[in-house]
XYZ file of C-alpha atoms in Angstrom:
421
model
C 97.366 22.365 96.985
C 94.468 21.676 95.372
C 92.588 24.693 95.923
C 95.900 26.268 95.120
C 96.172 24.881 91.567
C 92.715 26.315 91.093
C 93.920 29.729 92.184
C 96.872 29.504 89.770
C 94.400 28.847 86.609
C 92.687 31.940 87.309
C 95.510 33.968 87.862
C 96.880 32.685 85.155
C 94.168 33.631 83.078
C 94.293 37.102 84.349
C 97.975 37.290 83.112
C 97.150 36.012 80.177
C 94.527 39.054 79.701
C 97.144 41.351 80.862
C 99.578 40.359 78.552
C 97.517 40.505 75.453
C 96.703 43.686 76.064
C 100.396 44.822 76.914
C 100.870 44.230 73.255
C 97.209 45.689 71.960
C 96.897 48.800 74.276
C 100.594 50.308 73.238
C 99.454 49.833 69.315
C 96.097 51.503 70.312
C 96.937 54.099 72.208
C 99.120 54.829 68.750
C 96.333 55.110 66.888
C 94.329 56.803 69.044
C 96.812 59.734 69.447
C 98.915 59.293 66.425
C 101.523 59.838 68.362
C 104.906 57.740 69.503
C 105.174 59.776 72.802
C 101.858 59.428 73.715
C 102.354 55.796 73.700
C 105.473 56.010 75.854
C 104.276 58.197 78.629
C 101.840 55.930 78.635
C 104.041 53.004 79.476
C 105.802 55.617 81.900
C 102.776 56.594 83.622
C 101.998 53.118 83.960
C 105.471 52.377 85.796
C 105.545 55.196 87.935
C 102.608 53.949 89.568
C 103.708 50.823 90.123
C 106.809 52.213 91.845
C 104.991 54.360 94.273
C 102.051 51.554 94.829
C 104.300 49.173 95.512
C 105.341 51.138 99.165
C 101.191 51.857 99.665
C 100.713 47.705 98.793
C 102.667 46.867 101.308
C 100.812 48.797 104.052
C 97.136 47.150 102.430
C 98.715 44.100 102.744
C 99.450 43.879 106.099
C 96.519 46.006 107.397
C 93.780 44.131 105.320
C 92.306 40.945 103.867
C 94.588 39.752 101.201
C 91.727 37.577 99.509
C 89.075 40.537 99.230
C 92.467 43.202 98.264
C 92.994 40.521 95.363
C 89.382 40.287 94.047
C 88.765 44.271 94.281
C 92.031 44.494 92.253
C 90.798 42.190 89.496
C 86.926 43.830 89.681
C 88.954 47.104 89.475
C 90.873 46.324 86.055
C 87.844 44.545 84.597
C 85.559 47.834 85.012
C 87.935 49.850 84.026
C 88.575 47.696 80.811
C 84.419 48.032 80.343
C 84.803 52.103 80.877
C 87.525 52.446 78.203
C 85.599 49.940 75.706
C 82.043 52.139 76.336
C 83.697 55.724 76.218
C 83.160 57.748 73.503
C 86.019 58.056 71.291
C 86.417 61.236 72.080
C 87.193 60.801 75.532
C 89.687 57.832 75.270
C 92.539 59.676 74.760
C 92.269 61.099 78.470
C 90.975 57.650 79.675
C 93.897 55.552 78.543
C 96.268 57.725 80.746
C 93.663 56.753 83.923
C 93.705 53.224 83.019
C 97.431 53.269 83.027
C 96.893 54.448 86.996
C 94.441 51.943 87.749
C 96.417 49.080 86.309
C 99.605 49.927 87.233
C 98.294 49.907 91.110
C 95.613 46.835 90.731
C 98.538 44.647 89.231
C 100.572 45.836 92.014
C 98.679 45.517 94.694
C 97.543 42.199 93.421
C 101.076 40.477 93.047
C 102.102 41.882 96.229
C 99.117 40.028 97.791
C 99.624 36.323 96.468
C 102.496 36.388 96.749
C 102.433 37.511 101.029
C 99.665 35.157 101.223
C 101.289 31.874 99.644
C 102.849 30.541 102.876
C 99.404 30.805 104.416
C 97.337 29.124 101.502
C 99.566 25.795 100.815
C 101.856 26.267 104.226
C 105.698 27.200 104.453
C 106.449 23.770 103.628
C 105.095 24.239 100.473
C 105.843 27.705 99.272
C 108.475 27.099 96.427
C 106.557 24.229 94.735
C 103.570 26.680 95.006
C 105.975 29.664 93.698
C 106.967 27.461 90.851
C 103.334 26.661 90.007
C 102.656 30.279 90.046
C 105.222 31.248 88.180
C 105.012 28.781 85.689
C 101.305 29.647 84.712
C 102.359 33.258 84.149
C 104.906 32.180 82.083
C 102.849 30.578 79.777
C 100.268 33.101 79.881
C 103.145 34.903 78.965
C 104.160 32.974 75.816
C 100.393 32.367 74.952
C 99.401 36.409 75.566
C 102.291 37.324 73.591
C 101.539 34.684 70.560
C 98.153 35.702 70.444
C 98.104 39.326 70.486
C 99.050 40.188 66.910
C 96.254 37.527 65.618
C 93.779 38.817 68.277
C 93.882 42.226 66.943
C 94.536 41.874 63.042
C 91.508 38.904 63.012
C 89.164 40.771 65.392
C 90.187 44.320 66.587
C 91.025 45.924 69.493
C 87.603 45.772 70.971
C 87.795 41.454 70.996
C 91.267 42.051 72.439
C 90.467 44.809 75.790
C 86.976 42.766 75.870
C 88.639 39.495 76.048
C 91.215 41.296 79.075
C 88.129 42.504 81.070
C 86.615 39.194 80.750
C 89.823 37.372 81.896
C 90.259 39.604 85.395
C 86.859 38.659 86.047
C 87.153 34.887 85.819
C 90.037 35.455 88.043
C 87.882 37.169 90.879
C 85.754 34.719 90.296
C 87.900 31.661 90.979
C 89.357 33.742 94.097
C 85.604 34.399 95.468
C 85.165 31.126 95.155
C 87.611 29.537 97.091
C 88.178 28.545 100.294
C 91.413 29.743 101.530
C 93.002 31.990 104.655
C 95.403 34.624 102.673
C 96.299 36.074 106.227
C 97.867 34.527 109.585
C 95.442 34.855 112.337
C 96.777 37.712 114.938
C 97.439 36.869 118.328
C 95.689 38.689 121.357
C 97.125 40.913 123.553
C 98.106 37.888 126.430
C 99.298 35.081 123.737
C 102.257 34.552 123.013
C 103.581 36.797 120.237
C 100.564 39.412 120.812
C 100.806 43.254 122.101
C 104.252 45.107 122.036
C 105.816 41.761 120.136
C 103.137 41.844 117.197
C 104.030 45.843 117.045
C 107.648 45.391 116.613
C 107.197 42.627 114.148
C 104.864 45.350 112.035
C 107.518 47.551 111.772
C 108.777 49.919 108.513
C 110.586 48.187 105.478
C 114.081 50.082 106.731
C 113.910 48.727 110.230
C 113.461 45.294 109.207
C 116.417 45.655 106.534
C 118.845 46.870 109.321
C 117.790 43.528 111.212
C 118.553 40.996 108.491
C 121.344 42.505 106.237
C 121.218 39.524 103.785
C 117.476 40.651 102.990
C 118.851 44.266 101.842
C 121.579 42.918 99.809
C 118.956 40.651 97.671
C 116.621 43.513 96.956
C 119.541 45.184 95.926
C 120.581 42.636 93.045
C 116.942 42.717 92.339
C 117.282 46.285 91.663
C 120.400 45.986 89.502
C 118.442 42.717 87.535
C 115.874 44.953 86.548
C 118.864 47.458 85.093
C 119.728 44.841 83.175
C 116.781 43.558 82.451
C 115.858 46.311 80.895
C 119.192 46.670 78.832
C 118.317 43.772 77.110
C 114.787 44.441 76.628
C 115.666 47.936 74.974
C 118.652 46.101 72.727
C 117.005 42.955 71.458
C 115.179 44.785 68.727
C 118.167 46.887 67.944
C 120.621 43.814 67.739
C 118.041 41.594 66.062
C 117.461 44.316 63.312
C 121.468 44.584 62.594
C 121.893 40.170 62.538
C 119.117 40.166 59.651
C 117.313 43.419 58.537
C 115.281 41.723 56.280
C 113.883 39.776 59.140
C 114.205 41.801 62.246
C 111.501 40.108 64.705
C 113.273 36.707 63.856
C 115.865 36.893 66.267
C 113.829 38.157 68.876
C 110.434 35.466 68.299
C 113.671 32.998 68.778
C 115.439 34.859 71.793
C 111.759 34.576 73.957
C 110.644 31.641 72.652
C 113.902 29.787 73.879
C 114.360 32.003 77.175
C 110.961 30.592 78.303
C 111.644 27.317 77.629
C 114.203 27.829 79.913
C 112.589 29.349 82.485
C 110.061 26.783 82.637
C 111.747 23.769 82.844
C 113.561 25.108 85.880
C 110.328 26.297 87.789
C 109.575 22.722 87.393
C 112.610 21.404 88.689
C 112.915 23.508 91.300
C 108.999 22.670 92.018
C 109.417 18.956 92.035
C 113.182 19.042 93.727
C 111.774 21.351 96.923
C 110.322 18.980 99.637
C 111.781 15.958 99.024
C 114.118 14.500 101.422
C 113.486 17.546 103.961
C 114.565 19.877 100.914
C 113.777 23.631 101.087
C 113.807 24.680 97.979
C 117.088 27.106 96.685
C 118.509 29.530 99.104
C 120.462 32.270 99.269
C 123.654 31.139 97.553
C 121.520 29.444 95.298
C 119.930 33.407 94.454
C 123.353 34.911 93.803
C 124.627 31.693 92.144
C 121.856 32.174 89.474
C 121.749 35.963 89.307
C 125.530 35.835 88.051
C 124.925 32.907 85.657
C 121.994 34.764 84.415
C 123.531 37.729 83.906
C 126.846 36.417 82.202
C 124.646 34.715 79.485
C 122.818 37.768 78.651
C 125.732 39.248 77.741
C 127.060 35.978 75.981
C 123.587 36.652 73.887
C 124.648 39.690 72.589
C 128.210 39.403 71.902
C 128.281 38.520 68.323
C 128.562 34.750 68.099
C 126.752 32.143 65.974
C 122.724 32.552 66.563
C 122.985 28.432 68.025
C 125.340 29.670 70.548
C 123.373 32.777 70.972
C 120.151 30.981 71.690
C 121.856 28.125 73.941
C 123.054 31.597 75.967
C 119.243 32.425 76.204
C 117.913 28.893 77.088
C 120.714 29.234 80.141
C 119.465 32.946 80.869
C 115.925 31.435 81.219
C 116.631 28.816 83.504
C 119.069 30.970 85.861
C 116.175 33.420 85.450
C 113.731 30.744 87.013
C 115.836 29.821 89.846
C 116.471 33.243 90.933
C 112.755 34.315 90.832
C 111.926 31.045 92.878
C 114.851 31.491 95.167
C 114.104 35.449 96.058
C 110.391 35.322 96.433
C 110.717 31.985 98.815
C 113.138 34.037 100.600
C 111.244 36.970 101.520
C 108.534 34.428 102.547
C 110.149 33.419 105.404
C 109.825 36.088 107.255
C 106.711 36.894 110.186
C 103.305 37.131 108.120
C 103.365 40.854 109.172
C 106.587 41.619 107.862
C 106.134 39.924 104.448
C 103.750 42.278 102.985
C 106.166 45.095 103.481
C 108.665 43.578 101.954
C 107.354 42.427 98.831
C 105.812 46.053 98.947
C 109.344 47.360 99.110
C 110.544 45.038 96.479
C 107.898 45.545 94.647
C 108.748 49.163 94.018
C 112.836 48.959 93.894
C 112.568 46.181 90.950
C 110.477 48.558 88.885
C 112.812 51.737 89.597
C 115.586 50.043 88.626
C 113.468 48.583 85.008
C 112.210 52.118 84.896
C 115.709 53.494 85.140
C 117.226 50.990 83.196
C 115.025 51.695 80.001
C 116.074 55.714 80.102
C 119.677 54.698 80.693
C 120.036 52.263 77.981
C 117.920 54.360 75.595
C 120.205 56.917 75.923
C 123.390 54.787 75.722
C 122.323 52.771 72.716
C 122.353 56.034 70.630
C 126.297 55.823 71.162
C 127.140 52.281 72.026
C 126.704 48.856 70.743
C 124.537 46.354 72.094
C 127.006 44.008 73.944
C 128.610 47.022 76.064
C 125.401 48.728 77.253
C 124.282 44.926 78.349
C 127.418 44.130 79.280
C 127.394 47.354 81.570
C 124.162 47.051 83.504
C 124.673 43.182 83.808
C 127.813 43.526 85.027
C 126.444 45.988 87.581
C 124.670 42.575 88.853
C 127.897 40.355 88.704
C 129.496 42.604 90.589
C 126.720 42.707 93.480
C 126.093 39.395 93.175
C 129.961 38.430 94.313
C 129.322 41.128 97.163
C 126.583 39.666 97.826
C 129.197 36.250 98.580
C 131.229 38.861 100.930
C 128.042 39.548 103.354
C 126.462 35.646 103.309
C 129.987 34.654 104.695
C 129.931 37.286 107.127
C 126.516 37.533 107.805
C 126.906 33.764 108.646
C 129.892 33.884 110.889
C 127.737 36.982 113.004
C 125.099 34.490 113.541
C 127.180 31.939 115.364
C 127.239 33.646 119.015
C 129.509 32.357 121.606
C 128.203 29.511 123.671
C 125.928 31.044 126.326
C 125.854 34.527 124.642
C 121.993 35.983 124.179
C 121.185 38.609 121.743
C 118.349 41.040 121.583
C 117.646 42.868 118.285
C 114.354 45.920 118.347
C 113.193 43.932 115.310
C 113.365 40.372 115.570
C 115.579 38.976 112.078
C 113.935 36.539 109.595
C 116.272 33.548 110.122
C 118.946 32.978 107.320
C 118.435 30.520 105.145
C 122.073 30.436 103.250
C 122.986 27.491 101.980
């Protein structure tokens, strides 16, 4: 763990780059082209390739080095940050559109890669207080990226703010360079145990590996319908915030985040510090669809008209159910074989940012006709209701894994054990 928490500084400092400049590029790219939907295909272009990388991730993943996949990603962004910074302005128009390429694969391709190679850094023992590590620093490079942006770029221009980006992707290759750690499980020969046909069938394709653990499928799925709904709320906030007080219409939102991540924070800790104690594993599957319903309820409690104290209580309890979902899912997926896992968070990967994708046309087009509460209330309730099916196939899925006494099974890809609880 210690050469862990080391990893999670620089990665968090690499977040931190990326999300300062989530907030700088859009405004630049605005200025550059003077145009709105320049900005947004830029976003779009952006998303697209993280949808299709997240299939070609997996297949790096489990073919190559994790570590070296990691650093090239971050060297990658950081020269590409130096191209757009020495181009002439003449050319940065056409530029931005290839950084949106590059960094919508790199960041890919990079998450994708920690996140496969976790169990093998700190162990499986270890994975969800080393998820909750992780995904506390990039929360509060979130909150600090965020906070920071506007001053950034009013006190010192956009130049400080894609210089101080480049510079943070390549402290994080540093800090990867420079440690110590196995990213991959070593593969066995052809005579061990587990090597030859066995190691071929354990490498096989995303679908196959679905069809042998069923409980798997349905997760991705309600991660596909929480990025719907993620989105829905992402689109509304500034359109609800601007109706509460239109004098004031970032005050609602600066309180919605600020709360949300509080949130999320504290349980990332919790779940950290609970996971490992007393032979503890951390939350399970129950646990996932448990939080994914909670978390989806008081999304829609935020935007259903009530006092702003109940409003931002409703976001505090989004954040944490957000928290324990994220740490339940990803320490999921890494149970399964080392040669499996980078498939699947490949595949995951690119369903979660379909469904955001999907979910920002849909609720831009709804929220021309609809309040607030029932285009949320919609695409979160697309969750609920997967969520409870999700209930339906645990049960069964649990009684299916009880064989009668004596009775073998064989399966053509071997199942990552359930872990419902």
């Amino acid at each position: 763990m210690r050469h862990f928490r080391l990893l999670v500084v620089g990665n968090g400092v690499s977040a931190y780059g990326s999300y300062l400049n989530m907030v700088a590029l859009n405004v630049f790219i605005y200025e550059v082209t003077d145009s709105a939907l320049a900005a947004g295909l830029f976003m779009a272009v952006r998303l697209m390739t993280s949808v299709v990388s997240g299939f070609v991730s997996g297949r790096l993943v489990s073919a190559h080095d994790r570590k070296r996949l990691m650093v090239g990603a971050d060297l990658t962004q950081c020269l590409a940050m130096v191209a757009l910074l020495i181009a002439p302005e003449a050319g940065r128009a056409g530029l931005l559109y290839v950084l949106a390429v590059v960094t919508g694969f790199c960041s890919t391709l990079s998450g994708v890669a920690l996140r496969s190679s976790i169990p093998e850094i700190v162990g499986a023992d270890l994975r969800v207080r080393a998820n909750s590590l992780i995904a506390t620093g990039r929360s509060l490079a979130m909150i600090a990226g965020f906070a920071s942006a506007g001053v950034v770029v009013a006190q010192f221009g956009y130049v400080a703010a894609i210089s101080l980006d480049a510079a943070s992707f390549a402290v994080s290759a540093g800090v990867l360079l420079a440690l110590p750690i196995r990213t991959k499980a070593a593969a066995p020969e052809e005579g061990e145990p587990g090597g030859g046909k066995a190691a071929r069938r354990r490498q096989a394709g995303s679908l196959l590996l679905l069809r042998a653990a069923p409980v798997l499928a349905v997760m991705i799925a309600v991660r596909a319908a929480d990025g719907l709904g993620s989105s829905s709320h992402n689109v509304a906030l500034p359109v609800y915030s601007s109706a509460l007080d239109p004098s004031h219409p970032a005050t609602f939102v600066s309180q919605f985040w600020a709360t949300w991540a509080i949130g999320n924070i504290v349980m990332q800790q919790v779940c950290g510090r609970w996971a490992g104690r007393g032979g503890r594993q951390g939350p399970g599957e129950r646990a996932f669809a448990i939080g994914a319903c909670v978390m989806s309820a008081a999304f829609i409690v935020v935007f259903a008209g009530l006092p702003t104290g109940v409003a931002v209580a409703a976001a505090l309890v989004a954040g944490m159910a957000d928290g324990l979902t994220e740490i339940a899912y990803v320490s999921r997926l890494q149970a399964a074989p080392d040669e499996q896992r980078g498939r699947l968070f490949g595949l995951s990967a690119s369903v979660e940012n379909t469904g955001f994708g999907l979910g920002m046309l849909v609720s831009g087009a709804l929220l021309d006709h609809f309040r607030p509460v029932h285009v949320v209330g919609l695409l979160h309730g697309l969750a609920i209701v997967l969520c409870l099916a999700m209930f339906v196939v645990l049960v069964r899925y649990g009684r299916r894994e009880r064989p009668p006494a004596g009775a073998v099974r064989e399966r053509d890809v071997p199942p990552v054990e359930s872990e419902a609880r």
